[in-house]
Amino acid sequence: MTKLGQWLCGFALLGSAWAALALAPPGLQPPAPLRQALLPLPVYLLVAFGCYSLATVGYRLATFNDCEEAAAELQEHIKAARADLRRRGLRF
Amino acid sequence: SGIDFEIIIIDDGSPDGTQEVAKQLEKIYGSDKIVSCVVISVLLSPGTAYIHGMKHATGNFIVIMDADLSHHVSLYLMYGAKQKEGNFDIVSGTRYRGNGGVYGWDLKRKLISRGANFLTQVLLRPGASDLTGSFRLYRKEVLQKLMEKCVSKGYVFQMEMIVRARQLGYTIGEVPISFVDRVYGESKLGGNEIVSFLKGLLTLFATT
């Protein structure tokens, strides 16, 4: 199954479970406090996911390594390589 | 270093002097060590370059890297070591884990990179932390198989390689790498790249 397929299945399952409980006809409704929590649940989850995303990307942005030494080392290697190649006859 | 290697240089025929230097290197080190190949094409995509490169490759493992020194050559030893460690089919360099990282990126570029990677992780759950990197080691047969299956271009091509590899059950190891931004050459990450990345991501999401 494609990833899109998996997501659609997941949404369909959770969506129908939520609809069955939250939008049930008066006779089959779960107790009032449960319904009050259930109805806005999708929106809550969306907001929670939004916050999680922002926090994760923010954290990863802040901890994105800056490779100072790698850059310096690279410059050293370039100098050494150029000298070596010049010795061997390479004309730049 | 005790490892048998050969270097294959693929040039797109642009007048940047690559061909002359490559030919000189071939003379200096011998053509069993360096093979220079020119593919005249206005838009030489990585995919086409890989195909041409593979035709000349005689080894068991192929390391693919950018030639503008943003990928540090010395790191390839780490790839070899990692591959041996877990007998992996693919070893991928990651800028996002361990002591991997970048140099010369401003905040905006880092943000876009992390944001795009997050989106990719959420949508594709690929099991690899860096999908758009192109510094990788492949078993030769694995690369050949993947080349047959992959159809996208540019950044998305790199992503598709890993996603397809997962689908086919290949094992992927990771090695932290430092990506030193173009010592030579210009880097491109404009609106166009972002749009085509999103299009490619959604295509992979819907088709794999």
Coordinates of C-alpha atoms in Angstrom, one line a residue:
Chain A
M1 CA 0.0 0.0 0.0
T2 CA 1.3 3.5 -0.7
K3 CA 1.9 6.0 2.1
L4 CA -1.1 8.0 0.9
G5 CA -3.1 4.8 1.1
Q6 CA -2.0 4.2 4.7
W7 CA -2.9 7.7 5.7
L8 CA -6.3 7.5 4.1
C9 CA -7.0 4.2 5.8
G10 CA -5.8 5.6 9.1
F11 CA -8.0 8.7 8.8
A12 CA -11.0 6.6 7.7
L13 CA -10.7 4.3 10.7
L14 CA -10.1 7.0 13.3
G15 CA -12.6 9.3 11.6
S16 CA -15.4 6.7 11.6
A17 CA -14.7 5.8 15.2
W18 CA -14.9 9.4 16.2
A19 CA -18.0 10.1 14.2
A20 CA -19.7 7.0 15.6
L21 CA -19.1 8.2 19.1
A22 CA -19.3 11.9 18.9
L23 CA -22.1 12.3 16.3
A24 CA -24.2 9.4 17.5
P25 CA -28.0 9.7 17.5
P26 CA -29.5 10.6 21.0
G27 CA -30.3 7.0 21.9
L28 CA -26.7 5.7 21.6
Q29 CA -24.7 8.7 22.9
P30 CA -21.9 8.1 25.3
P31 CA -22.1 10.1 28.6
A32 CA -22.0 13.9 28.4
P33 CA -18.4 14.7 29.7
L34 CA -17.0 12.1 27.2
R35 CA -18.9 13.7 24.3
Q36 CA -17.7 17.2 25.4
A37 CA -14.1 16.0 25.1
L38 CA -14.7 14.0 21.9
L39 CA -16.3 16.7 19.8
P40 CA -13.3 19.1 19.5
L41 CA -10.8 16.2 19.6
P42 CA -9.8 16.4 15.9
V43 CA -9.0 20.1 16.2
Y44 CA -7.0 19.5 19.4
L45 CA -5.0 16.8 17.7
L46 CA -4.3 19.1 14.7
V47 CA -3.1 21.9 17.0
A48 CA -1.0 19.5 19.1
F49 CA 0.6 18.2 15.9
G50 CA 1.3 21.7 14.8
C51 CA 3.0 22.6 18.1
Y52 CA 5.0 19.4 17.9
S53 CA 6.1 20.2 14.4
L54 CA 7.2 23.7 15.3
A55 CA 9.0 22.5 18.4
T56 CA 10.8 19.7 16.6
V57 CA 11.9 21.8 13.6
G58 CA 13.0 24.6 16.0
Y59 CA 15.0 22.2 18.1
R60 CA 16.6 20.6 15.1
L61 CA 17.4 24.0 13.7
A62 CA 19.1 25.1 16.9
T63 CA 21.1 22.0 17.1
F64 CA 22.2 21.9 13.5
N65 CA 25.9 21.4 13.7
D66 CA 28.3 23.9 12.2
C67 CA 31.4 22.1 11.0
E68 CA 34.1 24.7 11.5
E69 CA 36.9 22.2 11.8
A70 CA 35.8 20.3 8.8
A71 CA 35.9 23.5 6.7
A72 CA 39.3 24.4 8.0
E73 CA 40.6 20.9 7.5
L74 CA 39.3 21.0 3.9
Q75 CA 41.2 24.2 3.2
E76 CA 44.4 22.5 4.5
H77 CA 43.8 19.5 2.3
I78 CA 43.1 21.6 -0.7
K79 CA 46.4 23.5 -0.2
A80 CA 48.4 20.2 0.3
A81 CA 46.7 18.6 -2.7
R82 CA 47.4 21.5 -5.0
A83 CA 51.0 21.5 -4.0
D84 CA 51.3 17.8 -4.5
L85 CA 49.6 17.9 -7.9
R86 CA 51.7 20.8 -9.1
R87 CA 54.8 18.7 -8.2
R88 CA 53.4 15.8 -10.3
G89 CA 52.9 18.1 -13.3
L90 CA 49.3 19.2 -13.2
R91 CA 48.8 22.7 -14.6
F92 CA 45.8 24.6 -13.2
Chain B
S1 CA 44.9 3.2 2.8
G2 CA 45.1 -0.3 1.5
I3 CA 41.8 -0.1 -0.2
D4 CA 41.6 -0.7 -4.0
F5 CA 39.9 2.2 -5.7
E6 CA 39.4 3.9 -8.9
I7 CA 37.9 7.3 -9.6
I8 CA 35.4 8.0 -12.4
I9 CA 34.8 11.6 -13.3
I10 CA 31.7 12.5 -15.2
D11 CA 31.6 15.9 -16.8
D12 CA 28.7 17.5 -18.6
G13 CA 30.9 19.2 -21.2
S14 CA 30.4 22.7 -19.8
P15 CA 33.4 25.0 -20.3
D16 CA 34.5 25.1 -16.7
G17 CA 37.8 23.4 -17.3
T18 CA 36.9 20.1 -15.7
Q19 CA 37.7 18.1 -18.7
E20 CA 41.3 19.4 -19.1
V21 CA 42.1 18.8 -15.5
A22 CA 40.5 15.3 -15.6
K23 CA 42.6 14.4 -18.6
Q24 CA 45.7 15.6 -16.9
L25 CA 44.9 13.6 -13.8
E26 CA 44.3 10.5 -16.0
K27 CA 47.8 11.0 -17.5
I28 CA 49.4 11.5 -14.0
Y29 CA 47.8 8.5 -12.2
G30 CA 47.1 6.2 -15.1
S31 CA 43.8 5.2 -16.5
D32 CA 43.3 2.2 -14.3
K33 CA 43.1 4.7 -11.4
I34 CA 41.2 7.6 -13.1
V35 CA 38.7 7.4 -15.8
S36 CA 37.4 10.6 -17.3
C37 CA 34.1 10.6 -19.2
V38 CA 32.4 13.4 -20.9
V39 CA 28.7 13.2 -21.5
I40 CA 27.7 16.2 -23.6
S41 CA 24.4 17.3 -22.2
V42 CA 22.9 20.6 -21.4
L43 CA 21.1 19.3 -18.3
L44 CA 23.1 16.4 -17.1
S45 CA 21.0 14.9 -14.3
P46 CA 22.5 12.8 -11.5
G47 CA 20.7 9.8 -12.9
T48 CA 22.3 10.0 -16.3
A49 CA 25.7 10.7 -14.7
Y50 CA 25.3 7.6 -12.6
I51 CA 24.4 5.4 -15.5
H52 CA 27.4 6.5 -17.5
G53 CA 29.7 6.2 -14.5
M54 CA 28.5 2.7 -13.8
K55 CA 29.5 1.6 -17.3
H56 CA 33.1 2.3 -16.5
A57 CA 33.1 1.0 -12.9
T58 CA 34.8 -2.2 -12.2
G59 CA 34.6 -2.4 -8.4
N60 CA 32.1 -4.1 -6.1
F61 CA 31.0 -0.9 -4.3
I62 CA 30.3 2.5 -5.8
V63 CA 30.6 5.7 -3.8
I64 CA 28.8 8.6 -5.3
M65 CA 29.8 12.1 -4.4
D66 CA 29.7 15.7 -5.6
A67 CA 32.9 16.9 -7.2
D68 CA 32.8 20.5 -5.8
L69 CA 34.4 19.5 -2.5
S70 CA 31.2 19.9 -0.5
H71 CA 31.6 16.2 0.1
H72 CA 35.0 15.5 1.7
V73 CA 36.8 12.7 0.0
S74 CA 38.5 11.4 3.1
L75 CA 35.1 10.5 4.5
Y76 CA 34.8 7.6 2.1
L77 CA 36.9 5.5 4.4
M78 CA 34.2 5.9 7.0
Y79 CA 31.7 4.6 4.5
G80 CA 33.8 1.5 3.8
A81 CA 34.1 0.9 7.5
K82 CA 30.4 1.2 8.1
Q83 CA 29.6 -1.0 5.2
K84 CA 31.8 -3.7 6.6
E85 CA 30.4 -3.3 10.1
G86 CA 26.8 -4.2 9.1
N87 CA 27.3 -5.6 5.7
F88 CA 25.0 -2.9 4.4
D89 CA 23.7 -2.6 0.9
I90 CA 23.8 1.2 1.0
V91 CA 25.6 3.6 3.3
S92 CA 24.1 7.0 3.3
G93 CA 25.8 10.2 4.6
T94 CA 23.7 12.2 7.0
R95 CA 24.1 15.8 7.9
Y96 CA 21.4 15.6 10.6
R97 CA 22.7 12.9 13.0
G98 CA 25.8 12.4 15.2
N99 CA 28.4 14.9 14.5
G100 CA 27.2 15.4 11.0
G101 CA 26.6 19.0 10.0
V102 CA 27.1 21.8 7.5
Y103 CA 29.4 24.8 7.1
G104 CA 28.5 28.1 5.3
W105 CA 24.8 27.8 5.6
D106 CA 22.8 30.8 6.8
L107 CA 19.8 30.4 9.1
K108 CA 17.3 30.5 6.3
R109 CA 18.9 27.6 4.4
K110 CA 19.2 25.6 7.6
L111 CA 15.5 26.2 8.4
I112 CA 14.4 25.1 4.9
S113 CA 16.6 22.1 5.1
R114 CA 15.3 21.0 8.5
G115 CA 11.7 21.8 7.6
A116 CA 11.8 19.9 4.4
N117 CA 13.4 16.9 6.1
F118 CA 10.8 17.0 8.8
L119 CA 8.0 16.9 6.2
T120 CA 9.7 14.1 4.4
Q121 CA 10.1 12.1 7.7
V122 CA 6.4 12.5 8.5
L123 CA 5.1 11.7 5.1
L124 CA 7.5 9.0 4.0
R125 CA 8.8 7.5 7.2
P126 CA 11.9 6.4 5.3
G127 CA 14.1 5.0 8.0
A128 CA 17.0 7.2 7.0
S129 CA 17.6 10.6 8.5
D130 CA 19.0 12.5 5.4
L131 CA 17.2 11.8 2.2
T132 CA 18.4 14.6 0.0
G133 CA 22.0 14.1 0.5
S134 CA 23.9 12.6 -2.5
F135 CA 27.1 11.3 -0.8
R136 CA 26.4 7.6 -0.6
L137 CA 28.0 4.2 -1.1
Y138 CA 26.1 1.5 -2.9
R139 CA 26.8 -2.1 -3.7
K140 CA 27.2 -2.2 -7.4
E141 CA 24.2 -4.5 -8.1
V142 CA 22.0 -2.5 -5.8
L143 CA 22.8 0.7 -7.6
Q144 CA 22.1 -0.9 -10.9
K145 CA 18.7 -2.3 -9.7
L146 CA 17.7 1.1 -8.2
M147 CA 18.7 3.0 -11.4
E148 CA 16.2 0.8 -13.3
K149 CA 13.4 1.7 -10.9
C150 CA 13.9 5.4 -10.2
V151 CA 12.3 8.0 -12.4
S152 CA 12.5 11.4 -10.7
K153 CA 15.1 14.1 -11.2
G154 CA 17.2 16.3 -8.9
Y155 CA 16.7 16.3 -5.1
V156 CA 13.7 14.0 -5.5
F157 CA 15.8 11.4 -7.3
Q158 CA 18.0 11.1 -4.2
M159 CA 15.0 10.6 -2.1
E160 CA 13.4 8.1 -4.4
M161 CA 16.6 6.0 -4.3
I162 CA 16.3 5.5 -0.6
V163 CA 12.6 5.0 -0.6
R164 CA 12.8 2.3 -3.4
A165 CA 15.8 0.7 -1.6
R166 CA 13.5 0.3 1.5
Q167 CA 10.8 -1.1 -0.6
L168 CA 13.2 -3.7 -2.1
G169 CA 14.4 -4.6 1.4
Y170 CA 18.0 -3.4 1.1
T171 CA 19.8 -2.5 4.3
I172 CA 20.8 1.1 4.8
G173 CA 23.6 2.2 7.2
E174 CA 24.3 5.8 8.1
V175 CA 27.4 7.8 8.6
P176 CA 27.6 11.4 9.8
I177 CA 29.1 13.7 7.3
S178 CA 30.0 17.4 7.2
F179 CA 28.8 19.2 4.1
V180 CA 31.0 22.2 3.5
D181 CA 29.1 24.5 1.3
R182 CA 30.4 24.9 -2.2
V183 CA 34.0 25.8 -1.9
Y184 CA 33.8 26.1 -5.7
G185 CA 30.6 26.9 -7.6
E186 CA 27.3 28.4 -6.7
S187 CA 24.7 26.8 -4.5
K188 CA 21.1 26.9 -5.7
L189 CA 18.1 26.8 -3.4
G190 CA 15.5 29.1 -4.8
G191 CA 11.7 29.0 -5.0
N192 CA 11.9 26.7 -8.0
E193 CA 13.8 24.1 -6.2
I194 CA 11.4 24.2 -3.3
V195 CA 8.4 23.8 -5.5
S196 CA 9.8 20.9 -7.4
F197 CA 10.9 19.3 -4.1
L198 CA 7.3 19.5 -2.8
K199 CA 5.9 18.2 -6.0
G200 CA 8.4 15.3 -5.9
L201 CA 7.7 14.6 -2.2
L202 CA 3.9 14.4 -2.8
T203 CA 4.5 12.2 -5.9
L204 CA 6.6 9.8 -3.8
F205 CA 4.0 10.0 -1.0
A206 CA 1.2 9.0 -3.4
T207 CA 3.0 6.4 -5.4
T208 CA 5.3 4.4 -3.0

